[in-house]
Coordinates of C-alpha atoms in Angstrom, one line a residue:
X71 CA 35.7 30.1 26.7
X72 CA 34.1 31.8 23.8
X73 CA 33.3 29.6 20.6
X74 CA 33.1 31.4 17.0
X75 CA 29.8 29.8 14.7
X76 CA 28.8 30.5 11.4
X77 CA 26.1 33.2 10.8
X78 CA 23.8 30.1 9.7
X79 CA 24.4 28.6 13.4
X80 CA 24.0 32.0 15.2
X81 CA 20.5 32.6 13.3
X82 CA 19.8 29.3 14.2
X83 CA 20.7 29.3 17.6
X84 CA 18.8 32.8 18.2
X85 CA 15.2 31.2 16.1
X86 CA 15.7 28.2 19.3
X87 CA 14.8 31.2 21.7
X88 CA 12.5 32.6 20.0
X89 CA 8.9 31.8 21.4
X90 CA 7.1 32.9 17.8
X91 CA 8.5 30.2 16.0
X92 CA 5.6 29.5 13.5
X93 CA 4.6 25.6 13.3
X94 CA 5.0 24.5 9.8
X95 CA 2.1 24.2 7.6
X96 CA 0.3 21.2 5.2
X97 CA 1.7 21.0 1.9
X98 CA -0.3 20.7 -0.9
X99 CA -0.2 19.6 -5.0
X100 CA -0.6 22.3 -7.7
X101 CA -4.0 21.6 -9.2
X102 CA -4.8 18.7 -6.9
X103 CA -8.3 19.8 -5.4
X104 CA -9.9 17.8 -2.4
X105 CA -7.3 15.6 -2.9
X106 CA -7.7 14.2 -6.0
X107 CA -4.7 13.9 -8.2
X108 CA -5.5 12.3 -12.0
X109 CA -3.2 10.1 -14.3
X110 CA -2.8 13.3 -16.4
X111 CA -1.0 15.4 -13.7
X112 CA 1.2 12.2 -13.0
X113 CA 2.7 12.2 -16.6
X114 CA 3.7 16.3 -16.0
X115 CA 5.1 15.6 -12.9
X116 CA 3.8 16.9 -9.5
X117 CA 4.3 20.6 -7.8
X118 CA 4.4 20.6 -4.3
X119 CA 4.0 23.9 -2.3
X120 CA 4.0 25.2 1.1
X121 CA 4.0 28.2 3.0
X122 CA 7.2 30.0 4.1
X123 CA 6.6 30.7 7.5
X124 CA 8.4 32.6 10.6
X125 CA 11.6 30.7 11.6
X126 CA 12.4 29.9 8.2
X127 CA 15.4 31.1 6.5
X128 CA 17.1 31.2 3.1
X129 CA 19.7 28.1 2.8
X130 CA 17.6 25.5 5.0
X131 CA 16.7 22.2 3.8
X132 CA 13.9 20.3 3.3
X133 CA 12.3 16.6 2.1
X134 CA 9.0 16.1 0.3
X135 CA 7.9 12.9 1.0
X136 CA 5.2 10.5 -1.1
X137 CA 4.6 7.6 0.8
X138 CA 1.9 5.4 -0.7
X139 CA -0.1 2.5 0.6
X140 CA 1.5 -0.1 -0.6
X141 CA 5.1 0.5 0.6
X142 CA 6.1 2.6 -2.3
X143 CA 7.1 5.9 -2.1
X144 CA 8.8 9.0 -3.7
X145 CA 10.7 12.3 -2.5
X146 CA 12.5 15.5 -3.7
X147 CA 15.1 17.8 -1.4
X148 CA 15.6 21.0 -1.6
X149 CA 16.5 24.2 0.3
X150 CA 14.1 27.1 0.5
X151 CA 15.5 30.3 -1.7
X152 CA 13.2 32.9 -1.1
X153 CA 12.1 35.1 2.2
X154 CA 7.8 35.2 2.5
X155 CA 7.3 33.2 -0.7
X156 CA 5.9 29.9 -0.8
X157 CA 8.3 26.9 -1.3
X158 CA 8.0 25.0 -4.9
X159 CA 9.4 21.4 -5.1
X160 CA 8.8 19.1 -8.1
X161 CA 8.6 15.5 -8.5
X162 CA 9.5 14.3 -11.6
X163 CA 6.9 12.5 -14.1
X164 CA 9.2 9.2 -13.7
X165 CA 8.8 9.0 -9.9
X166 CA 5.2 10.6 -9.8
X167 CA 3.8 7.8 -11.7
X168 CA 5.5 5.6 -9.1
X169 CA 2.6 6.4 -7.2
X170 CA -0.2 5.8 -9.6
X171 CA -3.8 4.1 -8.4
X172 CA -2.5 4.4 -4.6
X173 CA -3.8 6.4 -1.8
X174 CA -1.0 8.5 -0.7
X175 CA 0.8 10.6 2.5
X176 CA 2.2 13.6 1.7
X177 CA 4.4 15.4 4.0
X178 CA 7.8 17.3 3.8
X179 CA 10.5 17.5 6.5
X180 CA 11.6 20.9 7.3
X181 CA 15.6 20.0 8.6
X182 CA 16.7 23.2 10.1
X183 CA 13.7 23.3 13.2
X184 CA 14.2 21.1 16.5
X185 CA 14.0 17.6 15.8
X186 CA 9.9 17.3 17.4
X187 CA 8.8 19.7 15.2
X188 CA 10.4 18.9 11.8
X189 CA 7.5 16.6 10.6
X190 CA 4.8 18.9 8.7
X191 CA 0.7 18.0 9.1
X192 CA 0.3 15.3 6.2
X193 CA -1.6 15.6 3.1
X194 CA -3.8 12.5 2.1
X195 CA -3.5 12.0 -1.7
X196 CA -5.9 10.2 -3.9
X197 CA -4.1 9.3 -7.2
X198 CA -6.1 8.1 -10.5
X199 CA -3.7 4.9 -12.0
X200 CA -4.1 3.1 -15.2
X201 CA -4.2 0.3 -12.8
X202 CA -4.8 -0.3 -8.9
X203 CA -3.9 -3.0 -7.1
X204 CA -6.5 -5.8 -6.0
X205 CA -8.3 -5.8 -3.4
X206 CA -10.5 -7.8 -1.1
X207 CA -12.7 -6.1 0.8
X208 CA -13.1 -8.4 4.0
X209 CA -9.3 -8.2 4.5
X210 CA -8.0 -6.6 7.6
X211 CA -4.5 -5.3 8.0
X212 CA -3.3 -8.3 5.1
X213 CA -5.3 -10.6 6.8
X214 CA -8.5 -12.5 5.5
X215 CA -10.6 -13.3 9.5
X216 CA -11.5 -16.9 10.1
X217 CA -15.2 -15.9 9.7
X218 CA -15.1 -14.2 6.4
X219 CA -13.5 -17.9 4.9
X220 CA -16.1 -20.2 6.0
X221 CA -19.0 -17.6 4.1
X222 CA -16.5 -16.4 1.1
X223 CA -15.3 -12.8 0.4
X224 CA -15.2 -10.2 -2.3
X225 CA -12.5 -9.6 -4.7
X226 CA -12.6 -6.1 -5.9
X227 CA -10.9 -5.1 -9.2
X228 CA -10.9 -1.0 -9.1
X229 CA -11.0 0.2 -13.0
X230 CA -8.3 2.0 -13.7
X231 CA -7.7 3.7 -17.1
X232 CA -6.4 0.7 -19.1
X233 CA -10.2 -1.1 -18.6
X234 CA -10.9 0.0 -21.8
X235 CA -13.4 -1.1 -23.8
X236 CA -12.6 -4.9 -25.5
X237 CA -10.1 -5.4 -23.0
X238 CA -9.2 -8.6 -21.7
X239 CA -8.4 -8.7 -17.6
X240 CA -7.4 -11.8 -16.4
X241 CA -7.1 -12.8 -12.9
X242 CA -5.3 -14.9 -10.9
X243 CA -6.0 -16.3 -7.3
X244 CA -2.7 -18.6 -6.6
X245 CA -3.2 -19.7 -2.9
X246 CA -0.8 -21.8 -0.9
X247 CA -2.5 -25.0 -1.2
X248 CA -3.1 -26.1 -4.6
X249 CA -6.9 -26.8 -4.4
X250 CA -7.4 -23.2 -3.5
X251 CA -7.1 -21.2 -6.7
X252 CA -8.7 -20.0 -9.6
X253 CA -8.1 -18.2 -13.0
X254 CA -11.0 -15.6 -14.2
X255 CA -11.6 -13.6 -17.1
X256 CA -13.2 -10.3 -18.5
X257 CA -14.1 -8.8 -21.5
X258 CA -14.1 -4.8 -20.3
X259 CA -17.9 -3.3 -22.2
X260 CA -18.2 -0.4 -19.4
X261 CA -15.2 1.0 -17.2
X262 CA -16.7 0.1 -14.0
X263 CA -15.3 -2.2 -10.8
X264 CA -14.9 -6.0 -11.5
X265 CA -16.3 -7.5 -8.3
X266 CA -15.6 -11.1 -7.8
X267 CA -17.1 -13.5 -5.2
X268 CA -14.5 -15.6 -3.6
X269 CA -16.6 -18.8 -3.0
X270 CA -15.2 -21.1 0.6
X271 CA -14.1 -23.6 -1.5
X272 CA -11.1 -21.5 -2.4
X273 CA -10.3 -19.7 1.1
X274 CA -11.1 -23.1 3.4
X275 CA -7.7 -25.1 1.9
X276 CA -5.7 -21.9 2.4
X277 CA -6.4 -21.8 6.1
X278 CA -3.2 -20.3 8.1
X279 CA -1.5 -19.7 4.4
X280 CA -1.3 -17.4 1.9
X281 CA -3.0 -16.5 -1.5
X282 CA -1.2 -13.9 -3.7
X283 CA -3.4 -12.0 -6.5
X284 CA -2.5 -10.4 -9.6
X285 CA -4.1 -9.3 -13.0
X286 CA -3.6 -8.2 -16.3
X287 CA -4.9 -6.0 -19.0
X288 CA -4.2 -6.7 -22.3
X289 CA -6.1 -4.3 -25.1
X290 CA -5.0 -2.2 -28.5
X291 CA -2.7 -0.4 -26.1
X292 CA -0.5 -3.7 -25.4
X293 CA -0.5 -5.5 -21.9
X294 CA -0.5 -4.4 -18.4
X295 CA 0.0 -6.2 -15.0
X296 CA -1.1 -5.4 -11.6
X297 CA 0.8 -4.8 -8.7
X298 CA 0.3 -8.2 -6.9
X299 CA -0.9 -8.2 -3.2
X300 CA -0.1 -11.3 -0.5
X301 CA -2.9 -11.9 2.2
X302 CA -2.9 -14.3 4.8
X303 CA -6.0 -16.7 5.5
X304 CA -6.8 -17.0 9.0
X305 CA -7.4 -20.5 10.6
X306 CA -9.3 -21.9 13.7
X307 CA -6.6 -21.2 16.1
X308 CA -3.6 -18.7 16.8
X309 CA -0.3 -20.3 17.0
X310 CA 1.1 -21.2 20.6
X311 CA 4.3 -19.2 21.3
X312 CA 6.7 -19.5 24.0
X313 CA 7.0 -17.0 26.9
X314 CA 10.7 -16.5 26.6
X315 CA 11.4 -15.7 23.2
X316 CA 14.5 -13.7 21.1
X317 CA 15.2 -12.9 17.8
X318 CA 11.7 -13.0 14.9
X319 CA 12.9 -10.7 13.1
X320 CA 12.9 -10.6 9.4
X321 CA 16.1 -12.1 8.8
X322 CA 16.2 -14.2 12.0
X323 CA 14.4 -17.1 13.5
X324 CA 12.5 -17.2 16.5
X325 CA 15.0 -18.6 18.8
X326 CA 13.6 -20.3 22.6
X327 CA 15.5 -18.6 24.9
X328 CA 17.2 -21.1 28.2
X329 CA 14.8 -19.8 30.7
X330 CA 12.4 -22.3 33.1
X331 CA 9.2 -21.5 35.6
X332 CA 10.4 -24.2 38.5
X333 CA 11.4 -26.7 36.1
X334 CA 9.3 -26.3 33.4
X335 CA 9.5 -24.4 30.3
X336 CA 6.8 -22.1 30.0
X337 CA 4.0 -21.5 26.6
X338 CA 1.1 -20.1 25.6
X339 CA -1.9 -21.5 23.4
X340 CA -4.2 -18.7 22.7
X341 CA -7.7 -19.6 23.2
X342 CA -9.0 -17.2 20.4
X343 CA -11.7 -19.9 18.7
X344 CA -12.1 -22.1 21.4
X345 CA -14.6 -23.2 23.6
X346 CA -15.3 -24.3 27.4
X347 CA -14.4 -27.8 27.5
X348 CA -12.9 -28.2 24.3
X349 CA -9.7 -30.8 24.8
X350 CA -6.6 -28.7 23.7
X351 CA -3.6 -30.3 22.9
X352 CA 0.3 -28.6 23.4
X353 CA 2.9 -30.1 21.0
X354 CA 6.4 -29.7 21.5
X355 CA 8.7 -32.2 18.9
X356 CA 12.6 -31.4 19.4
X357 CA 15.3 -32.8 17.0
X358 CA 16.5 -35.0 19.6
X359 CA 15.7 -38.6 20.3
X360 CA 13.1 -38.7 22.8
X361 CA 12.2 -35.0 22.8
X362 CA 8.8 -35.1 21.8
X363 CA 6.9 -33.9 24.6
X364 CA 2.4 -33.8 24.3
X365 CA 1.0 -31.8 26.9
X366 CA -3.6 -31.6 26.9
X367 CA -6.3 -30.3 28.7
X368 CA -9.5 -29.4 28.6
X369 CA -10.4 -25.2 28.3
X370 CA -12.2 -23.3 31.1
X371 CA -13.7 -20.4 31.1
X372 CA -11.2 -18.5 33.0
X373 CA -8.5 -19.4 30.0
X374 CA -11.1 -18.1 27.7
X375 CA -11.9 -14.5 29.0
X376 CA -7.7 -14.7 29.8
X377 CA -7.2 -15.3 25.9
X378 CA -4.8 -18.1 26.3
X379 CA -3.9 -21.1 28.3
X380 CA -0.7 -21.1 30.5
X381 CA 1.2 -24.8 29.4
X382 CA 4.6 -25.8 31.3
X383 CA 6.5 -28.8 29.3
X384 CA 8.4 -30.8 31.3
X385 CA 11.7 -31.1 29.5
X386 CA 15.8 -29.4 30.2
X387 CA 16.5 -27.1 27.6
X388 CA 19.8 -29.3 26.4
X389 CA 17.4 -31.8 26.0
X390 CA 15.8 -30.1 23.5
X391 CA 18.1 -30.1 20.1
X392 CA 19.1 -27.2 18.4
X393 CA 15.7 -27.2 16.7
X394 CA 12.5 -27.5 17.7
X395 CA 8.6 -27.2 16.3
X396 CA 5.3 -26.1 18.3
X397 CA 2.1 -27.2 17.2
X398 CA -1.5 -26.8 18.5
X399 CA -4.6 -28.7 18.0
X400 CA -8.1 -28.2 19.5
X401 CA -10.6 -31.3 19.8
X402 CA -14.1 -29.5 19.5
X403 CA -16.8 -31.2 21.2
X404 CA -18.9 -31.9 17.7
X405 CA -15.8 -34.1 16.6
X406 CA -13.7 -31.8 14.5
X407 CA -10.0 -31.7 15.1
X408 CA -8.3 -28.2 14.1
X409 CA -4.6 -27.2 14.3
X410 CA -2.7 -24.1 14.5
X411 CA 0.1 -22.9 12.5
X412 CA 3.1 -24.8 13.3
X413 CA 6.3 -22.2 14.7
X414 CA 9.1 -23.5 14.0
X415 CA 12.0 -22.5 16.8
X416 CA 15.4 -22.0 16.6
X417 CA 17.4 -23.2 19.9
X418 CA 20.4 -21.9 21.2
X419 CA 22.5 -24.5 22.9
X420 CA 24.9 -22.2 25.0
X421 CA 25.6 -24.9 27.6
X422 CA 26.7 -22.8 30.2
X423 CA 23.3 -20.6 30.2
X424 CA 21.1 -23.3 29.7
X425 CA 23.0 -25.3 32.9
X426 CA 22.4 -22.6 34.7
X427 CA 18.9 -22.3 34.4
X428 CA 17.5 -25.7 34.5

């Protein structure tokens, strides 16, 4: 049975069979050399252009996408309207400046090739800001290491255009426990980086919390803030977790799932920090009366170069509650007592499951 199609499909369906089909090419910014794109070009807006190439047609669509380093980002559609002539897409001033003082992917989605090929080579932008967002140097993927808070770290404040001369930058470093934060200020002379050292004394209470930082800017041209950046502080240990886990997503708990290992429910402590023959200590505290169960041990080796040690609690899952939280603490041989983050777990008492498994 024969099936009429639009010309648009038919061209489309021949381009699939064609073997010549060009791969699509890197965009680039009108006037943005190496890169570089300045506060100036953000306030006209941004031109975006790349090549027409074979296996494109007029009609088909495309998206332009912006996608900064901190989470934001910025697009524009569009469909290309001319044979062997360069597509132009622009990005208004209002959205462009969206994207000011961050370090930028640029890419563009061309709709109309197979799905694995749609994605264009990306672009890496560099965009000037009248402000960047903190930074601290030491951090790794939004977290400060555990080594890095016993010697202190380095607060970087880039200067962005509003570090004008006679400004005032204030700075605050608000950290989860109240004895770990400070308040600094600047009078701006040269536009120039603002480094601040981040003394222990400030990282050491904030141990498996958070500190968020944020600045402003006030001068002749009114006052400016920051975006504000969240980083977590390492501690001693990694939290324990249990082997059978669902759910830890954003919006939902981490729920224990009904599951034993002959009779015991199964967790992991990992030893990341410890040492052989440290005494390591497995908390498990349910909601109900009696719950409580304290497993300990002392490391091997063979747990360390594993990278966690194997604990079996002794408890049925009903027994549990429908709440429960699991805590770690490490005894080191010079005295010191550490802990772990405490997870706090969700349980699921569907009594039929759980029966059947313990």
């Amino acid at each position: 049975m024969n099936q009429s199609i639009s010309m648009h499909e038919a061209r489309k369906a021949i381009d699939d069979f064609r073997p010549n089909r060009d791969p699509l090419k890197q965009p680039w910014v009108e006037g943005g050399e190496d890169g570089e794109i300045s506060y100036a070009m953000l306030e006209q807006g941004l031109t975006v252009l790349f090549s027409f190439v074979d296996g494109m047609h007029v009609g088909d669509r495309y998206s332009v996408t912006f996608n900064g380093s901190d989470g934001v980002s910025a697009g524009v559609s569009g469909t290309v309207e001319q044979e062997d002539v360069d597509i132009v897409s622009f990005l208004a001033p209002e959205k462009a400046l969206m994207l000011q003082g961050l370090q930028v992917q640029l890419y563009y989605r061309y709709h109309e090739y197979p799905a694995e090929e749609q994605i264009s080579p990306i672009t890496l932008l560099n965009i000037e800001g009248s402000m960047y967002s903190p930074i601290v140097d030491e951090a790794v993927h939004g977290v400060i290491p555990s080594p890095v808070v016993t010697v202190g770290a380095t607060l970087r404040l880039r200067a962005g255009l509003a570090f004008t001369p006679g400004a005032v930058v204030s700075v605050y470093w608000v950290g989860s426990n109240s004895s770990g934060c400070f308040v600094r200020y600047l009078i701006v002379q040269d536009r120039e980086d603002w480094i601040i050292p981040v003394e222990p004394r400030f990282l050491e209470p904030n141990r498996h919390g958070t500190v968020h930082i944020v600045y402003t800017v006030h001068s002749v041209n009114g006052s400016r803030t920051s975006s504000a950046i969240a980083l977590y502080v390492a501690g001693d240990l990694l939290a324990p977790q249990p082997v059978h886990i669902g759910g830890g997503g954003y919006y939902t708990p981490l729920h224990l799932l009904p599951f034993d290992e002959e009779g015991l429910i199964p967790f992991q402590f990992p030893t990341e920090g410890m040492q052989e023959g440290e005494l390591a200590t497995l908390l498990l505290l349910g909601s109900e009366l009696g719950s409580e169960r304290i497993l300990r041990r002392e490391v091997t080796a063979s747990e360390i170069a594993d990278g966690y040690m194997a604990f079996g609690v002794p408890i049925r899952f009903p027994q549990i509650g429908s709440q429960a939280v699991l805590l770690g603490v490490l005894e080191r041989r010079s005295g010191e007592v550490v802990g772990s983050p405490a997870v706090q777990l969700g349980i699921n008492q569907d009594k039929t499951r759980a029966d059947a498994v313990v």
